[in-house]
Coordinates of C-alpha atoms and ligand atoms in Angstrom, one line a residue:
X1 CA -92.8 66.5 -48.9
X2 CA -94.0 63.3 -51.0
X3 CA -95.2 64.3 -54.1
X4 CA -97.9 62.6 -56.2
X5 CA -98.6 62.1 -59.4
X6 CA -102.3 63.7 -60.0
X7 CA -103.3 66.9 -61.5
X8 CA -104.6 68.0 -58.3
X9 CA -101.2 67.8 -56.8
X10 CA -99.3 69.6 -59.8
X11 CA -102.5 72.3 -59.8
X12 CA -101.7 72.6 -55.8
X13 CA -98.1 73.1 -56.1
X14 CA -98.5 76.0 -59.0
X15 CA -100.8 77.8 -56.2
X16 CA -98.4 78.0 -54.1
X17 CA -95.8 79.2 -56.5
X18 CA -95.0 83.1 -56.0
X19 CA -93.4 83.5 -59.3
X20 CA -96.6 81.9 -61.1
X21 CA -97.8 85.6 -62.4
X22 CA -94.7 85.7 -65.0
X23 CA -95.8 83.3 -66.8
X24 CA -98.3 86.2 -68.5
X25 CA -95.4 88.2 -69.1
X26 CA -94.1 85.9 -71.9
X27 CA -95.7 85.0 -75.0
X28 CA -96.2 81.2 -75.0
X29 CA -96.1 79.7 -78.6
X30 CA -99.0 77.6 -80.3
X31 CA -98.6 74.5 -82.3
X32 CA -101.9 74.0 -84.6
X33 CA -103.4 76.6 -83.4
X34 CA -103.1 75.8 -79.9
X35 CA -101.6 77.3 -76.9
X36 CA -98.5 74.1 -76.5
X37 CA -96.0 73.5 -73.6
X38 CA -92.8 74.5 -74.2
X39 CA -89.5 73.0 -72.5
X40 CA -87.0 74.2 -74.8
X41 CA -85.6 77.5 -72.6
X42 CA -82.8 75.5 -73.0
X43 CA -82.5 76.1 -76.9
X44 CA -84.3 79.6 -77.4
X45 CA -85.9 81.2 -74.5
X46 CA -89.6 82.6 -74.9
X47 CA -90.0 86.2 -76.1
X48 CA -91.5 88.5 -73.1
X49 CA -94.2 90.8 -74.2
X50 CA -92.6 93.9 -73.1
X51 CA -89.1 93.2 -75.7
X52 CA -90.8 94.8 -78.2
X53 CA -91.7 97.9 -76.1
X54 CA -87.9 98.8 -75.7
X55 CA -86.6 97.8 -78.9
X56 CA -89.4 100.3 -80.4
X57 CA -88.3 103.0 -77.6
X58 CA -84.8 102.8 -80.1
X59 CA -86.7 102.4 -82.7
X60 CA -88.4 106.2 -81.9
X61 CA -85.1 107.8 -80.5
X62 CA -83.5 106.6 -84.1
X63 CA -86.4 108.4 -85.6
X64 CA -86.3 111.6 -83.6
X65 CA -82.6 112.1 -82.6
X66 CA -80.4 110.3 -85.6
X67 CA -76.9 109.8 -84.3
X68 CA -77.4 112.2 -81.4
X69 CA -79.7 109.0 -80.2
X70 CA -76.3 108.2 -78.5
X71 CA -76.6 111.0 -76.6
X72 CA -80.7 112.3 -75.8
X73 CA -83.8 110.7 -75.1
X74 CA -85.0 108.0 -72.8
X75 CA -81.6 105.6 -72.0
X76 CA -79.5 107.3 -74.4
X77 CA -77.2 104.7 -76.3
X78 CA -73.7 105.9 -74.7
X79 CA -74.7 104.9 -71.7
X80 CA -76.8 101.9 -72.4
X81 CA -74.4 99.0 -71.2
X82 CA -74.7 100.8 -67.9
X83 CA -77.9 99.7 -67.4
X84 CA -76.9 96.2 -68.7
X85 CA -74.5 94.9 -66.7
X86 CA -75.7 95.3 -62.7
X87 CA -78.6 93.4 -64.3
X88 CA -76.5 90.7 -64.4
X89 CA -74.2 90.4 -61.6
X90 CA -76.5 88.5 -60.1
X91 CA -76.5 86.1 -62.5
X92 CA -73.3 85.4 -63.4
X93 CA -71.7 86.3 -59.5
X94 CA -69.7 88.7 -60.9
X95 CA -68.5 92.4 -60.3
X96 CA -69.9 95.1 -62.9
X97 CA -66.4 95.8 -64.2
X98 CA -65.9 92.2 -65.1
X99 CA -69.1 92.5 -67.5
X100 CA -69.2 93.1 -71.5
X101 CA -72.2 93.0 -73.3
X102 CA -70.7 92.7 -77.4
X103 CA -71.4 89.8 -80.3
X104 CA -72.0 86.9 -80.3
X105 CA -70.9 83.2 -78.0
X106 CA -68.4 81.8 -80.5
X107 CA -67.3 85.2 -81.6
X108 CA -66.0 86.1 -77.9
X109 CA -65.2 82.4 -77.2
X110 CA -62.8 83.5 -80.2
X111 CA -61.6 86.6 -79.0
X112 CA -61.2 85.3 -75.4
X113 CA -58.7 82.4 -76.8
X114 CA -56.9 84.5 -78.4
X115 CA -56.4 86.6 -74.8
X116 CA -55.9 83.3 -72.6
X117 CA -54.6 80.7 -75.2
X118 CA -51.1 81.9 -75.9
X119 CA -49.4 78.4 -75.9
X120 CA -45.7 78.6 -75.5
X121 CA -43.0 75.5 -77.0
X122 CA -43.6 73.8 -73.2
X123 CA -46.9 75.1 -73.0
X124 CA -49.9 74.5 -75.6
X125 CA -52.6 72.2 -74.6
X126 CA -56.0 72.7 -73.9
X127 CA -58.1 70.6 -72.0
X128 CA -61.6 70.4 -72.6
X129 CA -64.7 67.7 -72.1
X130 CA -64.9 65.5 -74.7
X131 CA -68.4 66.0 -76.7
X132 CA -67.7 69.4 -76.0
X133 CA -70.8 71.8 -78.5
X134 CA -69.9 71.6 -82.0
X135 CA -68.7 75.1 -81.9
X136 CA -66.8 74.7 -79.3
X137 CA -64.7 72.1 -80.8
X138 CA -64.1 73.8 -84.4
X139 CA -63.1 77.1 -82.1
X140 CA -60.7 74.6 -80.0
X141 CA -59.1 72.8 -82.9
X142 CA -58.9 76.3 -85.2
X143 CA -57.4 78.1 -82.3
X144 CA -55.1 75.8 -82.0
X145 CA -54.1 75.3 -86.2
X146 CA -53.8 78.9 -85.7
X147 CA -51.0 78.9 -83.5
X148 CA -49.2 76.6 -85.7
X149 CA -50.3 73.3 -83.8
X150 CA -52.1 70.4 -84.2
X151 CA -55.2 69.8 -82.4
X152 CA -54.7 66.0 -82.2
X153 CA -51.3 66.8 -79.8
X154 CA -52.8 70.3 -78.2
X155 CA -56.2 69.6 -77.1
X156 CA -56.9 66.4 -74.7
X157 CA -60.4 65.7 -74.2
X158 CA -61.4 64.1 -71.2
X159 CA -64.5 61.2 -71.1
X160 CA -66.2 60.0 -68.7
X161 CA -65.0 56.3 -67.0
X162 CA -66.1 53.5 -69.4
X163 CA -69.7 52.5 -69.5
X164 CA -70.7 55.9 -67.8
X165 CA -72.2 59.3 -69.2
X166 CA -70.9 61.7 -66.5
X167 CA -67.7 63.1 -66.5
X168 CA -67.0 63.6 -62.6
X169 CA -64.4 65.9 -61.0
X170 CA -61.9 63.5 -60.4
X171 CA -61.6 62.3 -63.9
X172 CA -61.1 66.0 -65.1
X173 CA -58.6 66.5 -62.1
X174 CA -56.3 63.5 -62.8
X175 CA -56.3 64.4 -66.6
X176 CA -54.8 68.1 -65.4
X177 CA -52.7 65.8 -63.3
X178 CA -51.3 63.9 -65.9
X179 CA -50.8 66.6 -68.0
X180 CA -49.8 69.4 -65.7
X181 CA -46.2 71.0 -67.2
X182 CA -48.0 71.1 -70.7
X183 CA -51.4 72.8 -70.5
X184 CA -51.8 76.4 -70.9
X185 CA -55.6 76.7 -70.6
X186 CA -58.6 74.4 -69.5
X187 CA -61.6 75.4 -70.8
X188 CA -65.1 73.7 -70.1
X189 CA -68.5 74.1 -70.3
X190 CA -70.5 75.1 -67.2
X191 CA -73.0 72.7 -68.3
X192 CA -73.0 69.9 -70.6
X193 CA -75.2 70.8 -73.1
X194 CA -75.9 66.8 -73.9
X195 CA -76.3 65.3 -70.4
X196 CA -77.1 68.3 -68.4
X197 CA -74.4 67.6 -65.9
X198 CA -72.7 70.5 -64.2
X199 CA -69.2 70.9 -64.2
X200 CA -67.8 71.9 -60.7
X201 CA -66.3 75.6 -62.1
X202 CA -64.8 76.0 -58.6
X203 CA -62.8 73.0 -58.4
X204 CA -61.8 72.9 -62.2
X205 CA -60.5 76.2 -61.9
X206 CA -58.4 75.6 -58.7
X207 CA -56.7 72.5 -60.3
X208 CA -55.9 74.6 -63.8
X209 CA -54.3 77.1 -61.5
X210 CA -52.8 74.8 -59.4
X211 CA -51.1 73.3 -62.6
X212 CA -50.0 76.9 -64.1
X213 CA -53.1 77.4 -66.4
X214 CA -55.8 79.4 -67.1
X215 CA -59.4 78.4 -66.4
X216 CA -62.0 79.6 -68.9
X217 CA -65.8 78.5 -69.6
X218 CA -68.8 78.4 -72.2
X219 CA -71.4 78.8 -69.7
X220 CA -74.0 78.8 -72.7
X221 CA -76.5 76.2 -70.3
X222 CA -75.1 77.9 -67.3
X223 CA -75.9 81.4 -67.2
X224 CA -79.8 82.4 -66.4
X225 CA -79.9 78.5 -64.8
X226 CA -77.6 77.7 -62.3
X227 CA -75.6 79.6 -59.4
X228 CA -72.7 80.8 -60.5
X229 CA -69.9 82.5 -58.4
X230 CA -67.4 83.4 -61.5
X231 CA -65.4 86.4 -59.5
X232 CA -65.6 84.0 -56.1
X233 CA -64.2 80.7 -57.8
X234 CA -61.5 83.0 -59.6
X235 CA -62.2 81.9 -62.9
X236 CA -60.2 83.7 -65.4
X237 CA -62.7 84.2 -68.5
X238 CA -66.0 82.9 -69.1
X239 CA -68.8 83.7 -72.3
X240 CA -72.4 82.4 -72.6
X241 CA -75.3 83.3 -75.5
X242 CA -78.4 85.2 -74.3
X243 CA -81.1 83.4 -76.5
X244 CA -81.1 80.4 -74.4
X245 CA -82.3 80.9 -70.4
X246 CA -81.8 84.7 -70.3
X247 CA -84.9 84.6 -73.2
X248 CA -83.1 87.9 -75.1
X249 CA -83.9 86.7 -78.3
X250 CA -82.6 84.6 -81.9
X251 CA -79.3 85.9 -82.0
X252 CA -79.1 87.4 -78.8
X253 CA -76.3 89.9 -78.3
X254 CA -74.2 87.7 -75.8
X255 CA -72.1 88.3 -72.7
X256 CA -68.1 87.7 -71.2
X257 CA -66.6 87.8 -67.9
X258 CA -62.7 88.7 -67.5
X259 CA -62.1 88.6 -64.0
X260 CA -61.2 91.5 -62.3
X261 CA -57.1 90.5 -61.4
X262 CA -57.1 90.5 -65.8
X263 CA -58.8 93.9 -66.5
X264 CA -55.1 95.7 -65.9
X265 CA -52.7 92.8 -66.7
X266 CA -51.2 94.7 -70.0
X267 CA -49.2 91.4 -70.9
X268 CA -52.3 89.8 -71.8
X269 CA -52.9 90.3 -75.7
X270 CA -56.0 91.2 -77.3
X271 CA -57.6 92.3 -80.5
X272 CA -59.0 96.4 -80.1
X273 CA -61.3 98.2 -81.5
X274 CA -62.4 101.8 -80.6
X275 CA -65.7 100.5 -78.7
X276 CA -63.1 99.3 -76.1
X277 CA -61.3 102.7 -75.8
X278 CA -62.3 104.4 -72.7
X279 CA -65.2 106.2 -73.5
X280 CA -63.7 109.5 -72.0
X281 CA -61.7 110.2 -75.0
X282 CA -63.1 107.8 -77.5
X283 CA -63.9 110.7 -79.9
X284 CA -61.4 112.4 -79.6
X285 CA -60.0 109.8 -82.0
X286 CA -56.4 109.4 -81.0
X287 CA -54.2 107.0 -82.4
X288 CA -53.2 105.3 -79.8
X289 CA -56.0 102.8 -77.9
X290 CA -56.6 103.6 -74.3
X291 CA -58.1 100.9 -72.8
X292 CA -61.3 101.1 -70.8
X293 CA -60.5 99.7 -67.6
X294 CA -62.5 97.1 -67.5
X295 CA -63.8 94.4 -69.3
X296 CA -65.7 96.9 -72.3
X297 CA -62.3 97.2 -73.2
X298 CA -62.4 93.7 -75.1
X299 CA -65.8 95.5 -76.9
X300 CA -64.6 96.2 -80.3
X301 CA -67.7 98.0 -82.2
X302 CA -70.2 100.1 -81.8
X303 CA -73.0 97.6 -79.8
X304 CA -76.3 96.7 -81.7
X305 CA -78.7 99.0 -79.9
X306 CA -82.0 96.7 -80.8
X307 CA -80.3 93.3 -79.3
X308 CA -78.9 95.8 -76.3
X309 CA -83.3 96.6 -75.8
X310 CA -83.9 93.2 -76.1
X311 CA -81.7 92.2 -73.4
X312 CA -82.7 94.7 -71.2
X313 CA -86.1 93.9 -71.1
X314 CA -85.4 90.5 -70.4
X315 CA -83.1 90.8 -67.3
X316 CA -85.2 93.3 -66.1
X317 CA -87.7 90.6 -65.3
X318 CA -85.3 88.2 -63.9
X319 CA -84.4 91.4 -61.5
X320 CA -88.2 91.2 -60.9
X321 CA -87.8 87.7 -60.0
X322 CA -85.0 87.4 -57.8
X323 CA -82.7 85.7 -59.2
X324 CA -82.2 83.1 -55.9
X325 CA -86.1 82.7 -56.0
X326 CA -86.0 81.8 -59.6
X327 CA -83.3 79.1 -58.7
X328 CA -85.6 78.0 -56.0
X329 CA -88.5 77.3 -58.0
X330 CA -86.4 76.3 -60.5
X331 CA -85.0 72.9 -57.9
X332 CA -88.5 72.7 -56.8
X333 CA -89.6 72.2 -60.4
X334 CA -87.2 69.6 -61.6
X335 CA -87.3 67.7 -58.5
X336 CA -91.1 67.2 -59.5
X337 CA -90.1 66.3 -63.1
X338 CA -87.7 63.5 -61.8
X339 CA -90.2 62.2 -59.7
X340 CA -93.2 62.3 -62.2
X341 CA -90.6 60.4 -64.2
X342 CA -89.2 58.2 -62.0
X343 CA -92.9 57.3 -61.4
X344 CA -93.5 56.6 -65.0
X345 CA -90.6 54.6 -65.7
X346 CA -91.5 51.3 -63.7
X347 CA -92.2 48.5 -63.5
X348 CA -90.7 48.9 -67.1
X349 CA -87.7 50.7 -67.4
X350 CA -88.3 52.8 -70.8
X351 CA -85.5 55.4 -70.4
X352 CA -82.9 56.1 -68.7
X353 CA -82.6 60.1 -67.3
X354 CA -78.8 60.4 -67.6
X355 CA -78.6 63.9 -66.5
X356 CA -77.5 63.5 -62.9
X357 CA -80.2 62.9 -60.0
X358 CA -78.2 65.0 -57.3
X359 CA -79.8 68.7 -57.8
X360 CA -76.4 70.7 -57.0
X361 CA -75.0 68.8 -60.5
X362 CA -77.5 69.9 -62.7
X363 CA -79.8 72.7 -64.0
X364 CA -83.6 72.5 -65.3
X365 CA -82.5 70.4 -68.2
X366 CA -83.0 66.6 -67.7
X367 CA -82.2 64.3 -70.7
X368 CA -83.9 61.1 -71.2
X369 CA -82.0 58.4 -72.9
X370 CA -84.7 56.3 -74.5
X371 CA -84.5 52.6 -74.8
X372 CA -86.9 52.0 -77.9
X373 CA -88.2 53.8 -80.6
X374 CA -86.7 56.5 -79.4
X375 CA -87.4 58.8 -82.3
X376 CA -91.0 57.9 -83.2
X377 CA -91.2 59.1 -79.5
X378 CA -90.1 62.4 -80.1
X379 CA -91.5 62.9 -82.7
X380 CA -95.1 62.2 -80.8
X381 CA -94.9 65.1 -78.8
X382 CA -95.1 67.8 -80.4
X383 CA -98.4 67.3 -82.3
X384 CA -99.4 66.2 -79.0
X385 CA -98.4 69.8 -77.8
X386 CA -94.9 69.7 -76.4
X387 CA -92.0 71.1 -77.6
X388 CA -89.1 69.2 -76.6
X389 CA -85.7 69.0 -78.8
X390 CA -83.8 65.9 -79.9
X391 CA -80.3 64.8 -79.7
X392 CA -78.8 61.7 -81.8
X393 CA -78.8 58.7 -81.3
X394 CA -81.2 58.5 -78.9
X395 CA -81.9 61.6 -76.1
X396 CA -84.8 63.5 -75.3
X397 CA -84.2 67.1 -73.4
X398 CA -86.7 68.8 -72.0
X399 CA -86.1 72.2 -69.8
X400 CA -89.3 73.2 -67.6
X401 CA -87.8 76.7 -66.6
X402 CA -88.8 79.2 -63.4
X403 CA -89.7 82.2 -65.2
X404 CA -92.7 80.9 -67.5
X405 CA -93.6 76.8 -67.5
X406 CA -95.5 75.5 -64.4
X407 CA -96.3 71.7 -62.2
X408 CA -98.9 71.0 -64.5
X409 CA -97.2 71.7 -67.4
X410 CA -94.7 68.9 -66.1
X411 CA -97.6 66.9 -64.8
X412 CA -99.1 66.7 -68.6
X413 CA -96.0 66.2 -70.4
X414 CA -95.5 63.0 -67.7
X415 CA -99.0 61.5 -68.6
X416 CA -98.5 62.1 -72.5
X417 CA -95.0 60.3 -72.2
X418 CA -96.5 57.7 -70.7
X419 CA -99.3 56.9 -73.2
X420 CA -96.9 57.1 -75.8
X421 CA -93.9 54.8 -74.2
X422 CA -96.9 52.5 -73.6
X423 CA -98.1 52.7 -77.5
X424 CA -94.1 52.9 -78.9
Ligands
PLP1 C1 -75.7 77.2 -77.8 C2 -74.2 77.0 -77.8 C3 -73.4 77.6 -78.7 C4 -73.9 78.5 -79.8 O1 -73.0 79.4 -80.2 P1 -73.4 80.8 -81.0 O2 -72.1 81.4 -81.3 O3 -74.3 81.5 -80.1 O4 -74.2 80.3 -82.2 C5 -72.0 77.4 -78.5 N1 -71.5 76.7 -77.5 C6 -72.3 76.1 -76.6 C7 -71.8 75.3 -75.5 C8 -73.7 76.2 -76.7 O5 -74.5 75.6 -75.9

């Protein structure tokens, strides 16, 4: 189909979106007292009306049951995580014993180091995309000081070719190449939270194994946006936040993936805690930890019933959804937004969109490098009614998502990007 770049046409396309009707299921947020378009699902997803229904269903079995909440009542607490995790199977491509719900993204980014990242004297570097999130890169380099090493030998970044933004497959294989007898773990992001670029999981995780090493990822821009196949592509570990696409909220509990061939390996080391004691003789309060048998038995502490409700109630909607039509409307979406901009963008180039054009590399997030004035034009859209995020020195990312932003909404950030490039 050729798309235009009219109202009409934007208008036309949201009429024939199925998914349209969840838009009213989300509160959108105002800017000056007006209802504003908001692209940043990438940064904190929107809060859907029903959250507060199930956090206050807690809320009521804390005030009539006390403790023995855990066990009576609507969803008792015991069993809550049971209703959590085939939620997100889907999401994440993963089998339900290969699911934990518990803290926070860095904090299991942590605690899955310290399982997978167990360098040896011929064995202790990590490889990793340079420009990696800040987080990421302090957990890298203090893993690493932790072990007694020193991050400028352990961890080798690797950059994209010279003159280039995107870090392609080949440039990450050849640096597991080069390095192959020394690496003990490889550990990505499924997206690049900069460019938007997604990392080919499968194929990064074949060439760690293939060199002896374990393949982990932050799929914080991954998970609630793209495919993912984790159990299929064999990775070994994987964590992601839940306040970003998957909309559960500032400080979302988050989510890990240990694949299934791990969940008996008793070799592999880990910090316990009595949360990850199997739950049939948790309180009988033994002294010795018997593991869960799968991946609840990295949970450490009793889970945070509110975030747990949160959660819930947003991947309940994306089980509404359908996941695979979310990631259809989703492509449809974004393959409007590079067009609208590719339309805007001549006969003067203004910016260039350096997340990649090929759909099957990125997500909904497209980042627009700008050529001038690049802040004054940021800082334009909002009071205009957008809300967009910034990156330094120059970058622009906007993420239209399935679940609540629509044609138009891309159709009337477009014109307003326009008017100002043409003003800047
Ligand atoms: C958002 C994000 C984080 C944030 O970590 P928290 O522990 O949730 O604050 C970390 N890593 C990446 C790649 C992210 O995108």
């Amino acid at each position: 189909m050729k798309h235009e770049f009219t109202l009409e046409y934007a208008q036309a396309l949201d009429s024939q979106d199925t998914l349209s009707h969840f838009r009213a299921q989300f509160y959108m947020p105002y800017f000056q007292g007006k209802h504003a378009t908001y692209f940043l699902g990438n940064s904190l997803g929107l809060q859907p009306k029903k959250t507060q229904d199930e956090v206050t269903n807690i809320m009521e079995n804390w005030a009539h049951f006390g403790v023995e909440g855990f066990f009576l009542g609507k969803d008792p607490w015991l069993q809550y995580s049971k209703k959590i995790t085939p939620l997100l199977c889907d999401i994440i491509g993963a089998k339900e014993e290969e699911l934990v719900t518990m803290n926070h993204l860095t904090v299991n980014l942590h605690l899955l180091m310290l399982s997978f990242y167990q360098p040896t004297v011929t064995r202790y570097k990590i490889i990793c995309e340079a420009k990696a999130f800040p987080s990421d890169q302090y957990a890298f380099q203090s893993q690493v000081k932790l072990h007694g090493l020193d991050p400028a030998d352990a961890i080798i970044e690797v950059f994209p070719k010279e003159g280039t933004e995107l870090i392609t497959t080949e440039d990450i294989t050849a640096v597991i190449e080069q390095h192959k007898d020394s690496i003990a773990l490889v550990l990505f992001s499924g997206i690049n939270y900069y460019t938007g670029q997604v990392f080919d999981i499968k194929a990064i995780t074949k060439a760690a194994h293939e060199a002896g090493a374990y393949a982990g990822f932050d799929l914080a821009h991954a998970a609630g946006n793209i495919k993912l196949q984790l159990h299929d592509w064999q990775v070994d570990f994987a964590c992601w936040c839940n306040y970003k696409y998957l909309n559960s909220g500032p400080g979302a509990v988050a989510g890990a993936f240990i694949h299934q061939k791990h969940l008996n390996n008793h070799n592999l080391k880990r910090l316990e805690g009595w949360w990850g004691n199997d739950a049939g003789n948790r309180f009988k309060m033994a002294s010795t930890f018997t593991p869960t048998p799968t991946a609840e038995s990295w949970a450490m502490s009793t889970p945070p019933m509110m975030l747990l409700a949160a959660h819930k109630a947003s991947l309940e909607i994306f089980a509404a959804a359908g996941f695979d039509n979310l990631l259809k409307k989703s492509k449809a979406l974004s393959d409007y937004l590079f067009f609208v901009l590719n339309h805007i963008n001549q006969p003067i180039e203004k910016f260039k969109i350096i997340t990649p054009s090929n759909p099957d590399e990125r997500g909904c997030q497209v980042s627009l490098s700008v050529h001038k004035n690049a802040k004054a034009v940021f800082d334009s859209l909002l009071p205009n009614g957008v809300f967009a995020d910034w990156r330094e020195p120059n970058v622009i990312r906007i993420a239209p998502v399935p679940l609540y932003n629509s044609f138009e909404e891309i159709y009337i950030f477009a014109e307003l990007l326009q008017h100002i490039l043409n003003v800047a």
